[in-house]
Short mmCIF file of N, CA and C in Angstrom, two decimals:
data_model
loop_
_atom_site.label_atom_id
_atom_site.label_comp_id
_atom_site.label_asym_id
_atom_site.label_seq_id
_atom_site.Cartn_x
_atom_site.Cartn_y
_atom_site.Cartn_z
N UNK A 19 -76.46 -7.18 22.88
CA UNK A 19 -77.09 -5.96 23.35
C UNK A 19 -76.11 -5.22 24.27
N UNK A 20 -76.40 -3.96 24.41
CA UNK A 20 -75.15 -3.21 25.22
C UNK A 20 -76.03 -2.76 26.60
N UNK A 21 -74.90 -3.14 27.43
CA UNK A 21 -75.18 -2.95 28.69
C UNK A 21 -74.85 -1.33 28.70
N UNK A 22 -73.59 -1.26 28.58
CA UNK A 22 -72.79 0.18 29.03
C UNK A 22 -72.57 0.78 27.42
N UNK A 23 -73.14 1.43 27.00
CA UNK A 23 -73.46 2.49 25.90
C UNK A 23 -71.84 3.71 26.11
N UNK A 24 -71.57 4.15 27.43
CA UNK A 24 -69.98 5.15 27.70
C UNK A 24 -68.95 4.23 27.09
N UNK A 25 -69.24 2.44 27.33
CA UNK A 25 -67.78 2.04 26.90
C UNK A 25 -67.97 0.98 25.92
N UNK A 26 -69.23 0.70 24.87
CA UNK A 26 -69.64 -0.16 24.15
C UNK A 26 -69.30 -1.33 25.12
N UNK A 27 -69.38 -1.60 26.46
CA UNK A 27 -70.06 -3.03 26.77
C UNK A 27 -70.78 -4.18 26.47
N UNK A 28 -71.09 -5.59 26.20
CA UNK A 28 -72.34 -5.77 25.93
C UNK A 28 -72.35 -6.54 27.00
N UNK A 29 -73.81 -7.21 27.17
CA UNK A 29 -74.08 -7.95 27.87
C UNK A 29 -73.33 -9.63 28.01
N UNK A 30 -73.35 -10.08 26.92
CA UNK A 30 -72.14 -10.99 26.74
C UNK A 30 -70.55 -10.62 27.33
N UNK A 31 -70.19 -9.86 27.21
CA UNK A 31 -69.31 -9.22 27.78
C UNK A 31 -68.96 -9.06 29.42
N UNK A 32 -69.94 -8.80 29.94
CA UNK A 32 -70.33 -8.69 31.46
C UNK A 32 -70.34 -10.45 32.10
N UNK A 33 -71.10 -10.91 31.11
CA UNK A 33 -71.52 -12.46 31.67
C UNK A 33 -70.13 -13.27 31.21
N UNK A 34 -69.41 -13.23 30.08
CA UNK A 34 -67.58 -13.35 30.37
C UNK A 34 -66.98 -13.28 31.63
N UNK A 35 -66.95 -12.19 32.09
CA UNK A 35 -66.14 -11.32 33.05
C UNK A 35 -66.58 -11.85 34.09
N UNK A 36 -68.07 -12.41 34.13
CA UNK A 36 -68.57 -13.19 35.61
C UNK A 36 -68.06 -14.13 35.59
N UNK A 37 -68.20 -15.13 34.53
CA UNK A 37 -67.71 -16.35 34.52
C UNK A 37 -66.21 -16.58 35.05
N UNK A 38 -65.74 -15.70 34.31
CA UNK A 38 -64.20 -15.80 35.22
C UNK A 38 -63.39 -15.27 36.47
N UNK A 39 -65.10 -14.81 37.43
CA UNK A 39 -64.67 -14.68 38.54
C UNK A 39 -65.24 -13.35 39.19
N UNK A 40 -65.59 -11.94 38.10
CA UNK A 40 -65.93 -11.00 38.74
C UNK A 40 -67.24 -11.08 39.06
N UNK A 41 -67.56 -10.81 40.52
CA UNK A 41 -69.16 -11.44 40.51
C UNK A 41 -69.54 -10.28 41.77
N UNK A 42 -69.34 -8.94 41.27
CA UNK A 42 -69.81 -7.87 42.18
C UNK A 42 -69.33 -6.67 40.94
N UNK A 43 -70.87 -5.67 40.51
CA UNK A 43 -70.56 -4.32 39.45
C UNK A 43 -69.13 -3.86 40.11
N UNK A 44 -68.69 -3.87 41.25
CA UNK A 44 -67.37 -3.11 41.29
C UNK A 44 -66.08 -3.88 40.57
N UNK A 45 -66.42 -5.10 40.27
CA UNK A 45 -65.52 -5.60 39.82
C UNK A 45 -65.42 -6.31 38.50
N UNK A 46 -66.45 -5.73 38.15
CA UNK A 46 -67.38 -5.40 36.74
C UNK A 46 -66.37 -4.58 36.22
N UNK A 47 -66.68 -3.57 36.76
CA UNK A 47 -66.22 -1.67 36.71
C UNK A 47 -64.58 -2.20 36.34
N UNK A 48 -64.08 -2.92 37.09
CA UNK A 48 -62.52 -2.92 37.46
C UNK A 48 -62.21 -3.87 35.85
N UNK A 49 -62.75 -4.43 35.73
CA UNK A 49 -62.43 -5.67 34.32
C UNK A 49 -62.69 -4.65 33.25
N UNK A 50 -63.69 -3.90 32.98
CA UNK A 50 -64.05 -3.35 31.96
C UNK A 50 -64.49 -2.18 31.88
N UNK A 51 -64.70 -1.58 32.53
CA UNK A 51 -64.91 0.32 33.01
C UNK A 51 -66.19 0.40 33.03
N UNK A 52 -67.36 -0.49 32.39
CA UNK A 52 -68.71 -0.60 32.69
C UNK A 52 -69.00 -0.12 33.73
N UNK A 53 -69.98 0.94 33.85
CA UNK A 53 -70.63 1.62 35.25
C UNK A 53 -70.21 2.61 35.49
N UNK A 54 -69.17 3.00 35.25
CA UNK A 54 -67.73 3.77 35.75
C UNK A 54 -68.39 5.34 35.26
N UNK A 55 -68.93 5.78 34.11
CA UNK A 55 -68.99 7.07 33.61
C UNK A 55 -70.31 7.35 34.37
N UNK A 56 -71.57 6.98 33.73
CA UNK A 56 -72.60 7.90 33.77
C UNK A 56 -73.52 6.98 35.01
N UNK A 57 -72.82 5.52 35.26
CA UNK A 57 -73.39 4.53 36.23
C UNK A 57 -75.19 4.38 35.85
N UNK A 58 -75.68 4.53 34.69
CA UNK A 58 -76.97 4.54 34.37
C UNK A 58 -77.24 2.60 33.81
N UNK A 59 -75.78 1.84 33.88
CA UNK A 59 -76.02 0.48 33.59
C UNK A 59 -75.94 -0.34 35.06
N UNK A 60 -75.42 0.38 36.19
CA UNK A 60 -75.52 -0.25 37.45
C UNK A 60 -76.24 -1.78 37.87
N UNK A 61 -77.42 -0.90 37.32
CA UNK A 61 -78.47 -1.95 38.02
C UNK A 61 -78.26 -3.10 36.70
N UNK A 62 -78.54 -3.02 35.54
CA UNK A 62 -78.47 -4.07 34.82
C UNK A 62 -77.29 -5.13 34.64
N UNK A 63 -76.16 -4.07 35.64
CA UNK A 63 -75.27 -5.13 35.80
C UNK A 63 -75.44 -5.94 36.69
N UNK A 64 -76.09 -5.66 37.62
CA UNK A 64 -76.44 -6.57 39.08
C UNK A 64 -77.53 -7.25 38.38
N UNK A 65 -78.46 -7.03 37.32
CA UNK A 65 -79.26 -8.03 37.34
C UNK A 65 -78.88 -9.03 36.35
N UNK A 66 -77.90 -9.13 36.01
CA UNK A 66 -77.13 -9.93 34.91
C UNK A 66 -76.47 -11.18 36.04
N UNK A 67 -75.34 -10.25 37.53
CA UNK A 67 -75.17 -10.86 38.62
C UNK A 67 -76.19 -11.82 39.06
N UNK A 68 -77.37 -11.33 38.73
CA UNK A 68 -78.29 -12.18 39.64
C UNK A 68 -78.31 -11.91 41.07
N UNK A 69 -78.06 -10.49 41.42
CA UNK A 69 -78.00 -9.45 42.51
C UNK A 69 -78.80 -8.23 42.35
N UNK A 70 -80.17 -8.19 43.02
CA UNK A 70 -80.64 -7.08 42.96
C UNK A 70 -80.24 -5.88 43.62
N UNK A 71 -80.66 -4.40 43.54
CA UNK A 71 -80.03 -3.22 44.21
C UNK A 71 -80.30 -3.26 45.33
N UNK A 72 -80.75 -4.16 46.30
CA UNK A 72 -81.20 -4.02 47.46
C UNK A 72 -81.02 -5.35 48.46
N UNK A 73 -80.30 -6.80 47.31
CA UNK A 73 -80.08 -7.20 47.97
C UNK A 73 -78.62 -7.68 48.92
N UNK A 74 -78.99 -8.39 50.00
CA UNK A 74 -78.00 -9.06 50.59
C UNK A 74 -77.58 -10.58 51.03
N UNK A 75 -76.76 -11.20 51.27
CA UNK A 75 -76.59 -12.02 52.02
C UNK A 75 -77.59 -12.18 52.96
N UNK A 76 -77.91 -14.06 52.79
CA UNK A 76 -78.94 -14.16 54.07
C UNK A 76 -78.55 -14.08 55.42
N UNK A 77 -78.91 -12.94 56.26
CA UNK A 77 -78.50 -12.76 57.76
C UNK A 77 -77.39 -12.13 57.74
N UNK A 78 -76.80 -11.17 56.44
CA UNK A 78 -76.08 -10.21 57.00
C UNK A 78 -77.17 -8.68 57.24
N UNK A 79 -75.93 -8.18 58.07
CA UNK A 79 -76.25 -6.61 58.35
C UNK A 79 -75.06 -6.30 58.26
N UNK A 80 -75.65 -4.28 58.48
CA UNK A 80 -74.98 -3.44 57.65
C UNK A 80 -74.60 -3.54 56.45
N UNK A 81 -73.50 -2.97 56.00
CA UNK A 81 -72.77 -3.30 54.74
C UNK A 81 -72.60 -5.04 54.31
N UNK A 82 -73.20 -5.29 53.18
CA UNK A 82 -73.34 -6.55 52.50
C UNK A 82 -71.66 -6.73 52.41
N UNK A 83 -71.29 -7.86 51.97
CA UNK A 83 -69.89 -8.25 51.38
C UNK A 83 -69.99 -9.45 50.96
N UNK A 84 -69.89 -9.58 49.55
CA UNK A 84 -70.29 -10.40 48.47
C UNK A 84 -69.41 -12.07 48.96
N UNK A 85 -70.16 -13.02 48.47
CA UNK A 85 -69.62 -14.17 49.24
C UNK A 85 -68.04 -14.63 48.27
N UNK A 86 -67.08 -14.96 48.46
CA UNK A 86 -66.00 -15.33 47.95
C UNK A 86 -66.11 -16.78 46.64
N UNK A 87 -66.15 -16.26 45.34
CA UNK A 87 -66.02 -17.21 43.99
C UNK A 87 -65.04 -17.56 44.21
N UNK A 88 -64.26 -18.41 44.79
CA UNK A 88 -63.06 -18.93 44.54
C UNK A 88 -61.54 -18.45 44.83
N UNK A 89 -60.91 -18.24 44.32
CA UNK A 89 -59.19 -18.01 45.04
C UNK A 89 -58.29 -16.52 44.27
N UNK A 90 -59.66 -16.59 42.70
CA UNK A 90 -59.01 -15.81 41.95
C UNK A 90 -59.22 -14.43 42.63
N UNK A 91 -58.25 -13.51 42.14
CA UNK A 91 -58.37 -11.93 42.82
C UNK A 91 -58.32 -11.25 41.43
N UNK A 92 -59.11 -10.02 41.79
CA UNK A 92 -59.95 -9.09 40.55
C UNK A 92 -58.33 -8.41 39.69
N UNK A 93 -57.31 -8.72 40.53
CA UNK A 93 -56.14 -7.71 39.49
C UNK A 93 -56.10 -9.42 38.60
N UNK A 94 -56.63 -10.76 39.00
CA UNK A 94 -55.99 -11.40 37.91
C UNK A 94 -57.11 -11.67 36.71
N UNK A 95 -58.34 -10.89 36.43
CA UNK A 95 -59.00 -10.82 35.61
C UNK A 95 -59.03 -10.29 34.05
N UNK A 96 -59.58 -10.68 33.14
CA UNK A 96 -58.94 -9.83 32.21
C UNK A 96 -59.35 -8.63 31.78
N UNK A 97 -58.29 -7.88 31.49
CA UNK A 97 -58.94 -6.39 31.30
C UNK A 97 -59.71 -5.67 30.19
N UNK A 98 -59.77 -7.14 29.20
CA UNK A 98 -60.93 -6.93 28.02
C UNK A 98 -61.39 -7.98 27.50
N UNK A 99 -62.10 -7.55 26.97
CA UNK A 99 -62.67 -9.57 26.28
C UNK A 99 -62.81 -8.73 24.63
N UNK A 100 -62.46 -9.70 23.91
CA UNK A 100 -63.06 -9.27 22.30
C UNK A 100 -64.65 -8.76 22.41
N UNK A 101 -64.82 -7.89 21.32
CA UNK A 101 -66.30 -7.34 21.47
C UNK A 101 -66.87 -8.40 20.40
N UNK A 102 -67.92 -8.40 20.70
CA UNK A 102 -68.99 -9.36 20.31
C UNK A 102 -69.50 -8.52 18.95
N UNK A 103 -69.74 -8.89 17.62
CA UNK A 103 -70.31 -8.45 16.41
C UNK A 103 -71.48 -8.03 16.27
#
């Protein structure tokens, strides 16, 4: 099923891109341009995250900042995955 319809995304696609580390839509956006045009898949990318639009970290304030997956950094992600049939 397609998440992002601007860049034929699918949902498989998104849940790839988590697995190997991107685990915030901005870094969604950065792996695969998902969100990026009309941002009308936003939210379904956070709920794929398992991050709703409203939430945060327990006992932060202000601005949230997503907890650290590991060592990898978003330039070493890949910048496409094969599309799914």
């Amino acid at each position: 099923m397609y998440v992002c319809s601007c860049f034929g995304v699918t949902e498989e696609q998104v849940k790839q891109h988590a697995e190997v580390g991107a685990c915030t839509p901005r870094q969604i956006a950065s792996a695969c341009k998902a969100g990026t045009d009309c941002g009308s898949c936003v939210r379904r990318i956070q709920a794929i995250l398992g991050r709703g639009a409203g939430e945060r970290p327990e006992g932060a304030r202000g601005t949230a900042r997503p907890a650290a997956r590991g060592p990898q950094a978003i330039d070493d992600l890949p910048r496409s995955l094969p599309r799914s049939a």
